[in-house]
Short mmCIF file of C-alpha atoms and ligand atoms in Angstrom, two decimals:
data_model
loop_
_atom_site.label_atom_id
_atom_site.label_comp_id
_atom_site.label_asym_id
_atom_site.label_seq_id
_atom_site.Cartn_x
_atom_site.Cartn_y
_atom_site.Cartn_z
CA UNK A 94 -12.90 12.69 10.90
CA UNK A 95 -11.46 13.21 7.49
CA UNK A 96 -14.39 11.65 5.60
CA UNK A 97 -16.08 14.06 3.14
CA UNK A 98 -19.45 15.63 3.95
CA UNK A 99 -20.98 12.64 2.14
CA UNK A 100 -19.01 10.29 4.43
CA UNK A 101 -16.86 8.72 1.67
CA UNK A 102 -13.32 7.98 2.67
CA UNK A 103 -10.57 7.89 0.03
CA UNK A 104 -7.26 7.60 1.72
CA UNK A 105 -3.70 7.04 0.38
CA UNK A 106 -1.02 5.18 2.34
CA UNK A 107 2.39 6.55 1.46
CA UNK A 108 5.64 5.17 2.83
CA UNK A 109 8.70 3.18 1.65
CA UNK A 110 8.57 -0.52 0.76
CA UNK A 111 8.37 -2.32 4.12
CA UNK A 112 6.89 0.71 6.02
CA UNK A 113 3.79 -1.27 6.90
CA UNK A 114 1.26 -0.07 4.33
CA UNK A 115 -0.05 -3.47 3.50
CA UNK A 116 -0.28 -4.52 7.13
CA UNK A 117 -2.10 -1.28 8.22
CA UNK A 118 -4.46 -0.99 5.19
CA UNK A 119 -5.59 -4.67 5.63
CA UNK A 120 -6.54 -3.99 9.32
CA UNK A 121 -8.14 -0.63 8.44
CA UNK A 122 -10.09 -2.14 5.48
CA UNK A 123 -11.69 -4.66 7.98
CA UNK A 124 -12.30 -1.92 10.56
CA UNK A 125 -13.86 0.61 8.16
CA UNK A 126 -15.46 -1.79 5.76
CA UNK A 127 -13.93 -0.15 2.69
CA UNK A 128 -11.66 -1.95 0.10
CA UNK A 129 -7.81 -1.86 0.00
CA UNK A 130 -6.48 -1.16 -3.45
CA UNK A 131 -2.81 -2.34 -3.65
CA UNK A 132 -1.23 -1.73 -7.05
CA UNK A 133 1.46 -4.26 -6.15
CA UNK A 134 -1.20 -6.94 -5.49
CA UNK A 135 -3.06 -6.01 -8.69
CA UNK A 136 0.20 -6.53 -10.61
CA UNK A 137 0.99 -9.75 -8.85
CA UNK A 138 -2.54 -11.05 -9.64
CA UNK A 139 -2.06 -10.17 -13.35
CA UNK A 140 1.34 -11.88 -13.32
CA UNK A 141 -0.18 -15.04 -11.75
CA UNK A 142 -2.98 -14.99 -14.44
CA UNK A 143 -0.41 -14.38 -17.18
CA UNK A 144 -2.37 -11.44 -18.63
CA UNK A 145 -0.67 -9.15 -21.18
CA UNK A 146 -0.57 -6.43 -18.40
CA UNK A 147 1.14 -8.89 -16.07
CA UNK A 148 3.73 -9.81 -18.73
CA UNK A 149 4.39 -6.13 -19.32
CA UNK A 150 4.83 -5.39 -15.59
CA UNK A 151 6.90 -8.43 -14.62
CA UNK A 152 10.27 -7.35 -15.95
CA UNK A 153 10.03 -3.96 -14.10
CA UNK A 154 8.95 -5.55 -10.77
CA UNK A 155 11.69 -8.22 -10.90
CA UNK A 156 14.26 -5.42 -11.28
CA UNK A 157 12.72 -3.31 -8.53
CA UNK A 158 11.85 -0.54 -10.97
CA UNK A 159 8.50 1.17 -11.12
CA UNK A 160 6.06 -0.06 -13.78
CA UNK A 161 5.47 2.79 -16.29
CA UNK A 162 2.83 5.30 -15.26
CA UNK A 163 0.67 4.69 -18.28
CA UNK A 164 0.25 0.99 -17.40
CA UNK A 165 -0.15 1.59 -13.68
CA UNK A 166 -2.62 4.43 -13.78
CA UNK A 167 -4.99 2.69 -16.19
CA UNK A 168 -5.05 -0.46 -13.94
CA UNK A 169 -5.80 1.52 -10.79
CA UNK A 170 -8.33 3.96 -12.24
CA UNK A 171 -10.23 0.96 -13.70
CA UNK A 172 -10.31 -0.57 -10.22
CA UNK A 173 -11.70 2.61 -8.52
CA UNK A 174 -14.70 2.62 -10.87
CA UNK A 175 -15.85 -0.71 -9.42
CA UNK A 176 -18.97 -0.86 -7.27
CA UNK A 177 -17.26 -1.65 -3.98
CA UNK A 178 -15.43 1.65 -4.07
CA UNK A 179 -18.44 3.87 -3.90
CA UNK A 180 -18.02 4.48 -0.14
CA UNK A 181 -14.25 4.87 -0.18
CA UNK A 182 -10.99 3.09 -0.77
CA UNK A 183 -7.57 2.69 0.83
CA UNK A 184 -4.70 3.13 -1.68
CA UNK A 185 -1.69 1.02 -0.86
CA UNK A 186 1.45 1.70 -2.93
CA UNK A 187 -0.34 3.99 -5.36
CA UNK A 188 0.45 6.78 -6.32
CA UNK A 189 4.23 6.41 -6.44
CA UNK A 190 5.10 9.25 -8.78
CA UNK A 191 3.82 12.87 -9.31
CA UNK A 192 2.06 12.05 -12.60
CA UNK A 193 0.26 9.16 -10.94
CA UNK A 194 -0.87 11.50 -8.21
CA UNK A 195 -2.09 14.02 -10.69
CA UNK A 196 -3.95 11.27 -12.61
CA UNK A 197 -5.56 9.98 -9.34
CA UNK A 198 -6.68 13.55 -8.47
CA UNK A 199 -8.29 13.93 -11.94
CA UNK A 200 -9.93 10.49 -11.90
CA UNK A 201 -11.42 11.07 -8.41
CA UNK A 202 -12.66 14.47 -9.33
CA UNK A 203 -14.26 13.08 -12.51
CA UNK A 204 -16.07 10.44 -10.47
CA UNK A 205 -17.23 13.09 -7.94
CA UNK A 206 -14.85 11.74 -5.17
CA UNK A 207 -12.38 13.61 -3.03
CA UNK A 208 -9.21 12.56 -1.28
CA UNK A 209 -9.64 12.68 2.48
CA UNK A 210 -6.04 12.22 3.66
CA UNK A 211 -2.60 10.86 2.89
CA UNK A 212 -1.09 8.85 5.70
CA UNK A 213 2.74 8.65 5.45
CA UNK A 214 4.22 5.80 7.48
CA UNK A 215 7.71 6.91 8.44
CA UNK A 216 10.30 4.20 9.05
CA UNK A 217 14.13 4.38 9.13
CA UNK A 218 16.13 2.67 6.25
CA UNK A 219 17.76 -0.01 8.52
CA UNK A 220 14.44 -1.08 9.87
CA UNK A 221 12.94 -1.31 6.38
CA UNK A 222 15.79 -3.58 5.32
CA UNK A 223 15.11 -5.85 8.32
CA UNK A 224 11.31 -5.92 7.66
CA UNK A 225 11.59 -6.67 3.92
CA UNK A 226 14.23 -9.39 4.26
CA UNK A 227 12.02 -11.28 6.88
CA UNK A 228 8.72 -10.72 5.19
CA UNK A 229 6.48 -13.70 4.18
CA UNK A 230 3.30 -13.14 2.21
CA UNK A 231 0.13 -15.14 1.86
CA UNK A 232 -0.49 -16.64 -1.69
CA UNK A 233 -4.24 -16.44 -1.01
CA UNK A 234 -5.09 -13.07 0.50
CA UNK A 235 -1.80 -11.22 0.24
CA UNK A 236 -1.43 -10.76 4.04
CA UNK A 237 2.09 -9.84 5.30
CA UNK A 238 3.86 -11.68 8.01
CA UNK A 239 7.37 -11.35 9.50
CA UNK A 240 9.41 -14.16 11.05
CA UNK A 241 10.34 -12.10 14.04
CA UNK A 242 7.96 -9.13 14.20
CA UNK A 243 4.63 -10.73 13.08
CA UNK A 244 4.90 -14.45 12.96
CA UNK A 245 1.91 -16.56 11.75
CA UNK A 246 0.19 -18.72 14.31
CA UNK A 247 1.09 -21.83 12.36
CA UNK A 248 4.35 -21.86 10.59
CA UNK A 249 4.11 -21.28 6.78
CA UNK A 250 0.31 -20.78 6.85
CA UNK A 251 -1.80 -17.65 6.75
CA UNK A 252 -3.73 -16.92 10.04
CA UNK A 253 -6.74 -15.63 8.01
CA UNK A 254 -7.16 -18.04 5.09
CA UNK A 255 -4.71 -20.88 5.81
CA UNK A 256 -3.07 -20.48 2.40
CA UNK A 257 0.66 -21.09 1.98
CA UNK A 258 3.13 -18.25 2.87
CA UNK A 259 6.04 -17.39 0.53
CA UNK A 260 8.83 -14.90 0.19
CA UNK A 261 8.48 -12.40 -2.73
CA UNK A 262 11.18 -12.60 -5.36
CA UNK A 263 11.65 -8.82 -5.16
CA UNK A 264 12.36 -9.14 -1.37
CA UNK A 265 15.92 -10.30 -2.16
CA UNK A 266 18.71 -8.15 -0.64
CA UNK A 267 19.92 -6.61 -3.92
CA UNK A 268 16.43 -5.82 -5.21
CA UNK A 269 15.35 -4.37 -1.82
CA UNK A 270 18.20 -1.78 -1.86
CA UNK A 271 17.22 -0.77 -5.40
CA UNK A 272 13.47 -0.48 -4.56
CA UNK A 273 14.35 1.77 -1.59
CA UNK A 274 16.49 3.91 -3.81
CA UNK A 275 13.58 4.17 -6.31
CA UNK A 276 11.27 5.16 -3.43
CA UNK A 277 13.58 7.96 -2.18
CA UNK A 278 14.03 9.33 -5.76
CA UNK A 279 10.58 8.87 -7.26
CA UNK A 280 8.06 8.53 -4.53
CA UNK A 281 9.25 10.61 -1.57
CA UNK A 282 8.61 13.82 -3.52
CA UNK A 283 4.90 13.04 -3.08
CA UNK A 284 5.24 14.05 0.58
CA UNK A 285 5.59 17.70 -0.48
CA UNK A 286 2.94 17.29 -3.23
CA UNK A 287 0.42 16.33 -0.55
CA UNK A 288 1.80 18.62 2.14
CA UNK A 289 1.11 21.60 -0.13
CA UNK A 290 -2.45 20.39 -0.45
CA UNK A 291 -2.82 20.17 3.31
CA UNK A 292 -3.58 16.39 3.15
CA UNK A 293 -0.29 14.89 4.60
CA UNK A 294 -0.39 13.17 7.96
CA UNK A 295 2.92 11.61 9.05
CA UNK A 296 2.76 8.64 11.51
CA UNK A 297 5.72 6.99 13.23
CA UNK A 298 5.66 3.58 11.58
CA UNK A 299 8.39 2.14 13.86
CA UNK A 300 5.99 1.41 16.70
CA UNK A 301 4.34 -1.95 17.20
CA UNK A 302 1.68 -2.83 14.60
CA UNK A 303 -1.28 -2.17 16.97
CA UNK A 304 0.27 1.17 18.12
CA UNK A 305 0.65 2.25 14.45
CA UNK A 306 -3.01 1.34 13.81
CA UNK A 307 -4.11 3.39 16.84
CA UNK A 308 -2.01 6.37 15.69
CA UNK A 309 -3.54 6.12 12.14
CA UNK A 310 -7.04 6.06 13.53
CA UNK A 311 -6.21 9.04 15.72
CA UNK A 312 -4.94 11.14 12.80
CA UNK A 313 -8.00 10.24 10.79
CA UNK A 314 -10.26 11.27 13.70
CA UNK A 315 -11.84 7.83 13.77
CA UNK A 316 -12.00 6.90 17.47
CA UNK A 317 -14.51 4.11 16.99
CA UNK A 318 -14.12 2.28 13.64
CA UNK A 319 -17.72 1.05 13.99
CA UNK A 320 -18.88 4.68 13.76
CA UNK A 321 -17.58 4.77 10.22
CA UNK A 322 -18.54 1.34 9.23
CA UNK A 323 -22.20 2.29 9.87
CA UNK A 324 -22.22 4.99 7.19
CA UNK A 325 -23.56 4.17 3.86
P1 ADP B 9 4.52 -2.46 2.88
O1 ADP B 9 3.23 -2.87 2.37
O2 ADP B 9 4.63 -0.98 3.21
O3 ADP B 9 5.67 -2.88 1.87
P2 ADP B 9 4.22 -4.55 4.84
O4 ADP B 9 2.96 -4.18 5.48
O5 ADP B 9 4.21 -5.67 3.89
O6 ADP B 9 4.94 -3.24 4.13
O7 ADP B 9 5.29 -4.81 6.04
C1 ADP B 9 6.66 -5.14 5.73
C2 ADP B 9 7.06 -6.12 6.75
O8 ADP B 9 7.25 -5.58 8.03
C3 ADP B 9 6.17 -7.39 6.94
O9 ADP B 9 6.98 -8.55 7.13
C4 ADP B 9 5.30 -7.06 8.14
O10 ADP B 9 4.89 -8.21 8.83
C5 ADP B 9 6.30 -6.28 8.96
N1 ADP B 9 5.63 -5.12 9.74
C6 ADP B 9 4.64 -4.31 9.30
N2 ADP B 9 4.42 -3.39 10.23
C7 ADP B 9 5.29 -3.59 11.27
C8 ADP B 9 5.50 -2.98 12.55
N3 ADP B 9 4.77 -1.93 12.97
N4 ADP B 9 6.55 -3.46 13.31
C9 ADP B 9 7.19 -4.50 12.89
N5 ADP B 9 7.07 -5.18 11.71
C10 ADP B 9 6.08 -4.68 10.92
P1 AMP B 10 4.47 -3.33 -3.70
O1 AMP B 10 3.68 -4.63 -3.52
O2 AMP B 10 3.71 -2.12 -3.43
O3 AMP B 10 5.76 -3.35 -2.87
O4 AMP B 10 4.93 -3.24 -5.23
C1 AMP B 10 5.70 -4.25 -5.83
C2 AMP B 10 6.28 -3.71 -7.14
O5 AMP B 10 5.23 -3.47 -8.08
C3 AMP B 10 6.99 -2.41 -7.09
O6 AMP B 10 8.42 -2.57 -6.77
C4 AMP B 10 6.87 -1.91 -8.55
O7 AMP B 10 7.73 -2.59 -9.44
C5 AMP B 10 5.42 -2.36 -8.80
N1 AMP B 10 4.45 -1.29 -8.40
C6 AMP B 10 3.50 -1.33 -7.45
N2 AMP B 10 2.80 -0.18 -7.37
C7 AMP B 10 3.36 0.69 -8.40
C8 AMP B 10 3.02 2.00 -8.80
N3 AMP B 10 2.08 2.68 -8.11
N4 AMP B 10 3.77 2.51 -9.80
C9 AMP B 10 4.66 1.78 -10.44
N5 AMP B 10 5.02 0.51 -10.07
C10 AMP B 10 4.37 -0.03 -9.09
#
């Protein structure tokens, strides 16, 4: 497995908006017993709570632009220092630029932590459009659903926490196209960044959700999630 000798597991999930990062990291977080850190969720929480950071980020998010590195890096690095991240963390949607990746590398090193792997979920543009335009999110826990591909058991309600489902404002057709463009320009170069470090594992994200999860566990070398959850 890709855990360090001390069995801590810090993993990045790379992939375009709609590739399935949130879906996969939520499942993996449960299976491995380590937290999921989604920069998008952290921003949305700040926006909901009307914090200064949330106010700063909102205009960028509404336009489908990236929030500036200085704001994003500070928020995520602060989160990694929390107690629940001592055994590992799953990064969903962070880093999204080379400076963010460099800042994460430095922050992990400073805290005596190392990156185990970068899982890149590869999905074709047309499929991404279909997934994002049919996505419904839970207001409570942030879980992702899809009208056709992953419908909730009860219409409009989250299977896990029963909270209301909603469509994200930035999942509108015009913003989706722009977010994908931003991904190809600013985030896709991270594939080479991590390939050069020998950390990149590409997984076909076009398979069914459970098949993607199995493929992810396979590349991580975790055949029995319980094996890992027992570490401490
Ligand atoms: P990301 O976090 O990468 O933006 P999500 O996990 O929110 O992506 O998934 C985007 C949409 O696609 C959601 O509606 C989700 O239910 C759906 N989805 C995720 N994985 C798959 C899959 N393997 N097959 C079909 N639909 C999927
Ligand atoms: P996500 O939930 O990952 O799709 O992110 C939603 C939006 O939040 C993005 O379109 C960006 O505007 C912003 N965002 C999330 N993560 C980052 C990041 N790492 N860097 C910059 N902006 C981000």
